[in-house]
Amino acid sequence: MMEYTDKVMHEFQNPKNVGEIPDADGIGEVGSPACGDIMRMYLKISDDGIVEDAKFKTFGCGAAIATSSKATEMIKGRTVEEAAKLTNSEVVEELDGLPTEKIHCSVLAAQAIGAAIEDYHKRKGDHSKQQ
Ligand code: FES
């Protein structure tokens, strides 16, 4: 049986920001090559480029739910540029760690946020911000 930290268990049992944003400004979907699970991220971004809201839907496991819940909380209030820099390691650190075999689950949230931000820039027609 894998050992999860109290923070991971708490986040998994009380996930925040689960769902969709109907009028999202950016939507990103990614799949995990490791397990085949899918994550979809919705971002609401203000006119001055601040992440006002973030919601996710996933077919992933408990670790994916816990890290996505934490990641969405972490990017709210950040600028789009700052949100795009969020790494899965930062999220894992906030949760006091994850079992090694579950690290790939934490990658989904950060990648889906990145994909949603890319979608946001595309919708705006702002190609200069794309990597
Ligand atoms: Fe697929 Fe965790 S096992 S997201």
Short mmCIF file of C-alpha atoms and ligand atoms in Angstrom, two decimals:
data_model
loop_
_atom_site.label_atom_id
_atom_site.label_comp_id
_atom_site.label_asym_id
_atom_site.label_seq_id
_atom_site.Cartn_x
_atom_site.Cartn_y
_atom_site.Cartn_z
CA MET A 1 0.00 0.00 0.00
CA MET A 2 1.40 3.36 -1.00
CA GLU A 3 1.98 6.04 1.61
CA TYR A 4 0.27 9.36 0.97
CA THR A 5 0.91 12.47 3.04
CA ASP A 6 -1.90 13.95 5.12
CA LYS A 7 -2.03 16.91 2.74
CA VAL A 8 -2.48 14.65 -0.29
CA MET A 9 -5.25 12.72 1.48
CA HIS A 10 -6.96 15.93 2.57
CA GLU A 11 -6.81 17.42 -0.92
CA PHE A 12 -8.06 14.18 -2.48
CA GLN A 13 -10.98 13.96 -0.05
CA ASN A 14 -11.84 17.66 -0.36
CA PRO A 15 -10.94 18.55 -3.92
CA LYS A 16 -11.40 22.13 -4.98
CA ASN A 17 -12.15 23.46 -8.44
CA VAL A 18 -13.62 20.29 -9.91
CA GLY A 19 -15.86 20.98 -12.88
CA GLU A 20 -16.04 23.12 -15.98
CA ILE A 21 -16.04 26.83 -16.75
CA PRO A 22 -18.64 27.26 -19.52
CA ASP A 23 -17.19 30.56 -20.77
CA ALA A 24 -13.54 29.65 -20.25
CA ASP A 25 -10.89 31.75 -21.96
CA GLY A 26 -8.59 28.78 -22.37
CA ILE A 27 -9.11 25.01 -22.32
CA GLY A 28 -6.32 22.46 -22.30
CA GLU A 29 -6.47 18.70 -22.46
CA VAL A 30 -3.57 16.35 -21.96
CA GLY A 31 -3.13 12.62 -21.52
CA SER A 32 -0.55 10.77 -19.50
CA PRO A 33 1.71 8.52 -21.54
CA ALA A 34 2.42 6.59 -18.31
CA CYS A 35 -1.13 5.53 -17.46
CA GLY A 36 -3.38 6.81 -20.27
CA ASP A 37 -5.44 9.00 -17.96
CA ILE A 38 -6.79 12.34 -19.17
CA MET A 39 -6.97 15.81 -17.66
CA ARG A 40 -8.95 18.79 -18.95
CA MET A 41 -8.27 22.27 -17.56
CA TYR A 42 -10.49 25.36 -17.86
CA LEU A 43 -9.15 28.85 -17.19
CA LYS A 44 -10.97 32.16 -16.80
CA ILE A 45 -8.57 35.00 -17.47
CA SER A 46 -9.24 38.69 -16.91
CA ASP A 47 -8.59 41.38 -19.51
CA ASP A 48 -5.37 42.28 -17.76
CA GLY A 49 -4.10 38.70 -17.88
CA ILE A 50 -4.86 37.45 -14.35
CA VAL A 51 -6.11 33.91 -13.76
CA GLU A 52 -9.48 34.55 -12.11
CA ASP A 53 -10.70 30.99 -12.02
CA ALA A 54 -9.45 27.51 -12.80
CA LYS A 55 -11.35 24.25 -12.88
CA PHE A 56 -10.44 20.73 -13.91
CA LYS A 57 -11.98 17.44 -14.89
CA THR A 58 -9.96 14.27 -14.85
CA PHE A 59 -10.19 10.57 -15.44
CA GLY A 60 -7.01 10.32 -13.38
CA CYS A 61 -6.42 8.77 -9.99
CA GLY A 62 -6.47 10.21 -6.47
CA ALA A 63 -2.99 11.67 -6.86
CA ALA A 64 -4.07 13.42 -10.05
CA ILE A 65 -7.13 14.85 -8.28
CA ALA A 66 -5.10 16.03 -5.28
CA THR A 67 -2.40 17.68 -7.37
CA SER A 68 -4.89 19.31 -9.74
CA SER A 69 -6.89 20.67 -6.83
CA LYS A 70 -3.71 22.17 -5.35
CA ALA A 71 -2.40 23.41 -8.71
CA THR A 72 -5.63 25.24 -9.55
CA GLU A 73 -5.56 26.91 -6.13
CA MET A 74 -1.93 27.93 -6.65
CA ILE A 75 -2.46 29.65 -10.01
CA LYS A 76 -5.55 31.66 -9.09
CA GLY A 77 -4.59 35.31 -8.81
CA ARG A 78 -1.36 34.81 -10.73
CA THR A 79 -0.64 36.40 -14.07
CA VAL A 80 -0.86 34.09 -17.06
CA GLU A 81 2.94 34.23 -17.40
CA GLU A 82 3.43 33.20 -13.76
CA ALA A 83 0.79 30.48 -14.01
CA ALA A 84 2.53 29.04 -17.08
CA LYS A 85 5.69 28.60 -15.03
CA LEU A 86 4.05 26.36 -12.41
CA THR A 87 5.82 23.00 -12.28
CA ASN A 88 4.57 19.70 -10.97
CA SER A 89 7.49 19.70 -8.50
CA GLU A 90 6.17 22.90 -6.88
CA VAL A 91 2.74 21.31 -6.50
CA VAL A 92 4.18 18.09 -5.09
CA GLU A 93 6.24 20.12 -2.65
CA GLU A 94 3.10 21.94 -1.45
CA LEU A 95 1.58 18.55 -0.71
CA ASP A 96 4.66 17.32 1.18
CA GLY A 97 5.52 14.82 -1.53
CA LEU A 98 4.05 11.94 -3.50
CA PRO A 99 5.13 8.31 -3.84
CA THR A 100 7.63 8.04 -6.70
CA GLU A 101 5.31 5.86 -8.76
CA LYS A 102 2.65 8.62 -8.61
CA ILE A 103 4.80 11.53 -9.71
CA HIS A 104 3.61 11.13 -13.30
CA CYS A 105 0.06 11.88 -12.10
CA SER A 106 1.17 15.32 -10.89
CA VAL A 107 2.51 16.17 -14.32
CA LEU A 108 -1.01 16.21 -15.78
CA ALA A 109 -2.18 19.38 -14.00
CA ALA A 110 0.87 21.47 -14.88
CA GLN A 111 0.75 20.31 -18.49
CA ALA A 112 -2.99 20.93 -18.79
CA ILE A 113 -2.55 24.43 -17.37
CA GLY A 114 0.17 25.02 -19.98
CA ALA A 115 -2.12 23.74 -22.75
CA ALA A 116 -5.01 25.94 -21.54
CA ILE A 117 -2.76 28.99 -21.54
CA GLU A 118 -1.59 28.16 -25.04
CA ASP A 119 -5.23 27.92 -26.09
CA TYR A 120 -5.90 31.29 -24.44
CA HIS A 121 -3.09 32.93 -26.44
CA LYS A 122 -4.34 31.29 -29.64
CA ARG A 123 -7.86 32.56 -29.08
CA LYS A 124 -6.50 36.03 -28.52
CA GLY A 125 -4.44 35.72 -31.68
CA ASP A 126 -1.35 36.48 -29.67
CA HIS A 127 1.21 34.24 -31.34
CA SER A 128 4.16 36.03 -29.77
CA LYS A 129 3.36 34.46 -26.37
CA GLN A 130 3.41 30.91 -27.65
CA GLN A 131 6.50 28.84 -27.12
FE1 FES B 1 -3.16 7.95 -14.08
FE2 FES B 1 -2.56 8.75 -11.63
S1 FES B 1 -2.50 6.73 -12.41
S2 FES B 1 -3.23 9.93 -13.28
#
